Coordinates of C-alpha atoms in Angstrom, one line a residue:
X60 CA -0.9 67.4 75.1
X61 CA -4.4 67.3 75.5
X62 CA -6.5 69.4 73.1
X63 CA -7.3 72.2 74.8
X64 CA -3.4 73.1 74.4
X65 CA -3.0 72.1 70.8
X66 CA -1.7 75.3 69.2
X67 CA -4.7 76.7 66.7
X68 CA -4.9 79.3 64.2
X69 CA -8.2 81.5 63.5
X70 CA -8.8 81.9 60.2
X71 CA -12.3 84.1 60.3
X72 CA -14.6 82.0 62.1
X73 CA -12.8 79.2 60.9
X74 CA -10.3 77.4 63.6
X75 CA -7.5 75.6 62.1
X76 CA -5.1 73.1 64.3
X77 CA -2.4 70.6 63.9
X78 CA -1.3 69.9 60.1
X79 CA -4.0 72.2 58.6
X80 CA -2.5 75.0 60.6
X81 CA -1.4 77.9 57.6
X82 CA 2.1 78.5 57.6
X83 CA 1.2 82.4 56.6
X84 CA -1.7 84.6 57.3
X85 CA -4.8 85.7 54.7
X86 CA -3.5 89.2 54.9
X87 CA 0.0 87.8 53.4
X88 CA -1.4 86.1 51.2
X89 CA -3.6 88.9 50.3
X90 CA -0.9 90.9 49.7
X91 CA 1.3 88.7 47.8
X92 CA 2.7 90.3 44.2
X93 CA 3.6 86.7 42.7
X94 CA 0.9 84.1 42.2
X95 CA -1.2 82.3 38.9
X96 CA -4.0 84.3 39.4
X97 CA -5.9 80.8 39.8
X98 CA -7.5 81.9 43.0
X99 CA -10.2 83.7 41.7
X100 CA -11.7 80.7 40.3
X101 CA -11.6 79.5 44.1
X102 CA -15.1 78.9 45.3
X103 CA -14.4 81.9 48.1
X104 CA -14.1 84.5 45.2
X105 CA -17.4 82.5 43.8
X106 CA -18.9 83.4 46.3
X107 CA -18.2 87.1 45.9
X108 CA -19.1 86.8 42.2
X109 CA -23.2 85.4 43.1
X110 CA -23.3 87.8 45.9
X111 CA -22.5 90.7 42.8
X112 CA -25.0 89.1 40.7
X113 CA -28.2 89.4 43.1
X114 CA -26.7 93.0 44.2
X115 CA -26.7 94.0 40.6
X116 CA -30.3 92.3 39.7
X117 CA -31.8 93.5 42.4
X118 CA -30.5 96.9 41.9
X119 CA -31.6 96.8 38.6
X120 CA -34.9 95.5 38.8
X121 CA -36.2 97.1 42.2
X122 CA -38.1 100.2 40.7
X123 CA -39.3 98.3 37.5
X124 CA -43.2 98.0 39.1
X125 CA -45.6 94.9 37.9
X126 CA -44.1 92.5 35.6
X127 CA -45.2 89.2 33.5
X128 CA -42.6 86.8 32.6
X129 CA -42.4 85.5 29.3
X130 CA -41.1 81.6 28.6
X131 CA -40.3 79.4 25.5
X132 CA -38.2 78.0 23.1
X133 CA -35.1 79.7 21.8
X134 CA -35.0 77.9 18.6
X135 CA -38.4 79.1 17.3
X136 CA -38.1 81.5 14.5
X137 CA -39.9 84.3 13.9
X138 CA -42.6 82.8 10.9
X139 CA -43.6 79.9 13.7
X140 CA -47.1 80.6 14.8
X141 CA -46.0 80.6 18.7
X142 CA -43.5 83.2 18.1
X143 CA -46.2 85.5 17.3
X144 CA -48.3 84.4 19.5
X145 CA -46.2 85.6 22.4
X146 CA -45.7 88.7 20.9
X147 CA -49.4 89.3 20.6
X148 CA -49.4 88.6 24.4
X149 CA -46.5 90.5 25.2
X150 CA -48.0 93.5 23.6
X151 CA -51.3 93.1 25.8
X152 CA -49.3 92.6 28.9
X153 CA -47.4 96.1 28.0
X154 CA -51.0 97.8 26.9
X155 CA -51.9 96.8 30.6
X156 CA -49.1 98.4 32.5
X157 CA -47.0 95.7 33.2
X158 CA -43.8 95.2 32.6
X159 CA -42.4 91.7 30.2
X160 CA -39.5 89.9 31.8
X161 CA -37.7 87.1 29.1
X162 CA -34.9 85.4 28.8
X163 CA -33.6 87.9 26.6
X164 CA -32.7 85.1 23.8
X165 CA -33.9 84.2 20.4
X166 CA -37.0 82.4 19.3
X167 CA -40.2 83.4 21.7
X168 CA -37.6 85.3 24.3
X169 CA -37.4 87.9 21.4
X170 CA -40.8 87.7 20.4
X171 CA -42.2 89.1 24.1
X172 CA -39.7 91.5 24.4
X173 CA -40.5 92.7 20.6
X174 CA -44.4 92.6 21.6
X175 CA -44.0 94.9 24.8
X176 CA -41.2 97.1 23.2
X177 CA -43.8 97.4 20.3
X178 CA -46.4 98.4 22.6
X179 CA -44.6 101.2 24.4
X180 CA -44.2 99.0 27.2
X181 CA -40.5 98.0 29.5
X182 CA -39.0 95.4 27.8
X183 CA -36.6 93.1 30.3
X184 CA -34.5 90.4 29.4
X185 CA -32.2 88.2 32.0
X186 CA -29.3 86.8 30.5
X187 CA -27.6 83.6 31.3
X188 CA -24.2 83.1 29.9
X189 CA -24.0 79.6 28.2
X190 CA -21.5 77.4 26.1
X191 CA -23.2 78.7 23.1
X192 CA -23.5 81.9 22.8
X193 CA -26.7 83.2 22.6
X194 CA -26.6 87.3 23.5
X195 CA -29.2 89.8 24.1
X196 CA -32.1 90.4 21.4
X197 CA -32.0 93.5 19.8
X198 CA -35.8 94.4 22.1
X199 CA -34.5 94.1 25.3
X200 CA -35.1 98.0 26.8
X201 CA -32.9 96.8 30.2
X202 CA -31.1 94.1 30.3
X203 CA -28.8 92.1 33.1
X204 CA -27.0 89.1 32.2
X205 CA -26.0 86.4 34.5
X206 CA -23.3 83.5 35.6
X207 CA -25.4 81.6 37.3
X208 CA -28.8 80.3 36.8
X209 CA -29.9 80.4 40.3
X210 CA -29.5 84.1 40.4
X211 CA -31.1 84.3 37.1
X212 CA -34.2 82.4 38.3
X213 CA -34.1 84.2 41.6
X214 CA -35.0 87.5 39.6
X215 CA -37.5 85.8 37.8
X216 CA -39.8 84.5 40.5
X217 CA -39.2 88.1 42.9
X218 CA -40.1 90.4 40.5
X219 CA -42.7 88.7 38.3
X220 CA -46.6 88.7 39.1
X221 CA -47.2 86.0 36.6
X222 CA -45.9 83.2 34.2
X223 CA -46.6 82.9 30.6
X224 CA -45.6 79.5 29.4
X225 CA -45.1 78.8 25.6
X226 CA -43.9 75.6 23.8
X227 CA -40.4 74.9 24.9
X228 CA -38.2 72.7 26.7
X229 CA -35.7 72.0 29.5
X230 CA -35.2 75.7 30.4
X231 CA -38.8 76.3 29.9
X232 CA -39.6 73.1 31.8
X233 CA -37.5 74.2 34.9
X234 CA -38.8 77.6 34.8
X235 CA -41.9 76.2 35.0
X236 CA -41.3 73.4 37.6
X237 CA -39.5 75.7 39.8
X238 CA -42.6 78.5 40.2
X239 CA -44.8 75.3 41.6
X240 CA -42.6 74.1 43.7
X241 CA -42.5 76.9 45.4
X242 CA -45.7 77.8 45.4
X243 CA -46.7 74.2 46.1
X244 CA -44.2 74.6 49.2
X245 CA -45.4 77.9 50.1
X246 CA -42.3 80.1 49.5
X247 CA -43.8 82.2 47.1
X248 CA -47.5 83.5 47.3
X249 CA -49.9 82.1 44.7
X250 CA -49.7 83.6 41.2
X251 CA -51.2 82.8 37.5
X252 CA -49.5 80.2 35.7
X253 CA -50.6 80.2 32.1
X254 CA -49.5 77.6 29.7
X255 CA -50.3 78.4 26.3
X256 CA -50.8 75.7 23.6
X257 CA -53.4 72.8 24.6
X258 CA -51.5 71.0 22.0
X259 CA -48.1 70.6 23.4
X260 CA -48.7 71.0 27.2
X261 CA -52.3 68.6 27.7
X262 CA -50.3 65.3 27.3
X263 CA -47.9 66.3 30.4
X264 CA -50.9 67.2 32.5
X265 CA -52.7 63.8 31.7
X266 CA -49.3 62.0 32.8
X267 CA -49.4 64.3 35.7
X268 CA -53.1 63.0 36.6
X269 CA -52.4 59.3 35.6
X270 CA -49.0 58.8 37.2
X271 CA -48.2 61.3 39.7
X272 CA -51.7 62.3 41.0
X273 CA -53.0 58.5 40.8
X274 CA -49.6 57.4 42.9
X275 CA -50.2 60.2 45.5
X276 CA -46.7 62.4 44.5
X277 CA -49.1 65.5 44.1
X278 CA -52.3 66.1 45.0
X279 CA -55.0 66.8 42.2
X280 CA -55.4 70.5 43.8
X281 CA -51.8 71.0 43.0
X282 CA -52.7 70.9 38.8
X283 CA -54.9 73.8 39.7
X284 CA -51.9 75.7 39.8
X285 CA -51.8 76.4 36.4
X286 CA -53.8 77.1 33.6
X287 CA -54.1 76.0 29.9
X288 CA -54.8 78.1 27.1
X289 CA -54.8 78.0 23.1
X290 CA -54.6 81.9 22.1
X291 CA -53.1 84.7 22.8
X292 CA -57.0 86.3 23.7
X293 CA -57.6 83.5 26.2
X294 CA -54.3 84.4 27.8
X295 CA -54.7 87.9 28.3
X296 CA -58.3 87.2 29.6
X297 CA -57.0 84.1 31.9
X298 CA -54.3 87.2 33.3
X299 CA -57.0 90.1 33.8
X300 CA -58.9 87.6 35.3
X301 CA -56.1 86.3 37.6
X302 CA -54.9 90.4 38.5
X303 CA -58.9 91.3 39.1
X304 CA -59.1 88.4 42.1
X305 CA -55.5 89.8 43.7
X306 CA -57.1 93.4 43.7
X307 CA -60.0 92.4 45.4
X308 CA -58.2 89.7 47.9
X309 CA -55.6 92.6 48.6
X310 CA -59.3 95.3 49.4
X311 CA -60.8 93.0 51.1
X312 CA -57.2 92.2 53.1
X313 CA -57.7 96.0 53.8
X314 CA -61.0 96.1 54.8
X315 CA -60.1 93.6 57.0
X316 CA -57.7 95.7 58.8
X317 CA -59.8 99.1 58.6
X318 CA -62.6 97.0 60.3
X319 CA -59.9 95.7 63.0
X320 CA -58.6 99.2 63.9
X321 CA -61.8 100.7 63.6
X322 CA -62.6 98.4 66.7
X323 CA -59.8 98.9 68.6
X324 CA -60.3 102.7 68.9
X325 CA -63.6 102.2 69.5
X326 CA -62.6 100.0 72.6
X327 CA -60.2 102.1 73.5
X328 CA -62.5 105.1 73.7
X329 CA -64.6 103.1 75.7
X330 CA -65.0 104.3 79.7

């Protein structure tokens, strides 16, 4: 039999033949009373479940305007000078008409939602579910929990115009890494990265310069990325500042295009 006659089965736009041919269809099996109920743990019905989370974050974010992510420790309490700190910040960010988007934990996640919800501003917080329960802070205004991190970060990086870095650590390190990778890589446009706390953050920048920058893994332009702060002031300053040099890119961008149209009809009107 050659194999253009082996018998085959069609399973979507999967093709099936010889011994991994299905002895019933999916529709059978679809319909099938008995069973463990293990197969929505299957990575199909997985599937299903992150294509729910980014319908349901993107259907709950999509209206909520210009936003300023928030990131830090959970385990800070509230009497920690950082904890405040962020809420100062978070209340400025609110004052300005933007949006603050957290974790929607403890520790500085409930300080920036506290500071905009303070303000009168929209107080956001992205869940993730994890072994150890953390749950929503009592200041998130609209919040949307999550299985999975990527989905979680996904929301972060689409809907934010800026990062706020405090003190923290892995999460708040791969928050951070992730926004200059991809601006690095050029998935994401530019926007301000502001790491707050000379204190804790200048001793990973010098390794960056020393190690990474001196070996040629980064160029020294890339550290330009971000910028470092030690008060809430100098953050809300280092933001305005950031937001007053998108306004004028984005008139000049439309300039640009006035002029360009401008020209065109003028040709066009031309005998």
């Amino acid at each position: 039999m050659t194999p253009e006659e082996r018998e085959h089965h069609r399973k979507g736009p999967v093709t099936l033949r010889g011994a991994l041919r299905p002895d019933r269809t999916t529709d059978q099996r679809l319909l099938e009373g008995a069973g463990t109920g293990a197969w929505v743990h299957s990575d199909p019905w997985r599937v299903l479940r992150i294509q729910s989370e980014f319908v349901e974050g993107f259907g709950a974010l999509a209206e909520l305007g210009p936003a300023i992510s928030i990131f830090g420790s959970a385990r800070l309490p509230e009497t920690d000078p950082d904890y405040q700190c962020a809420r100062e910040i978070a209340a400025g960010i609110a004052r300005a008409g933007y949006a603050v988007i957290t974790g929607g934990g403890p520790g500085i996640m409930e300080a920036g939602n506290r500071g905009a919800q303070e303000a009168g501003g929209v107080s956001v917080g992205l869940g993730i579910e994890l072994p150890h329960e953390q749950g929503m802070n009592p200041y998130v205004d609209l919040g949307v929990d999550f299985r999975y991190f990527f989905a979680r970060k996904t929301m972060f990086v689409k809907y934010s115009s800026g990062f706020v870095v405090m003190p923290g650590g892995f999460g708040t390190f791969d928050e951070l890494f992730e926004a200059l990778c991809l601006m690095q890589t050029h998935k994401i446009d530019l926007f301000p990265v502001i790491l707050v706390g000379r204190d804790y953050w200048q001793g990973l920048l010098d390794w960056m310069r020393s190690a990474a920058v001196a070996r040629g893994m980064v160029n020294a332009s890339d550290l330009d990325l971000v910028r470092v702060v030690d008060s809430a002031e100098e953050a809300l300053a280092a933001l305005r500042e950031a937001m007053r040099s998108e306004e004028a890119e984005e008139q000049a961008a439309d300039g640009a295009a006035l002029g360009v149209g401008a020209a065109d009809e003028e040709t066009a009107l031309r005998p």
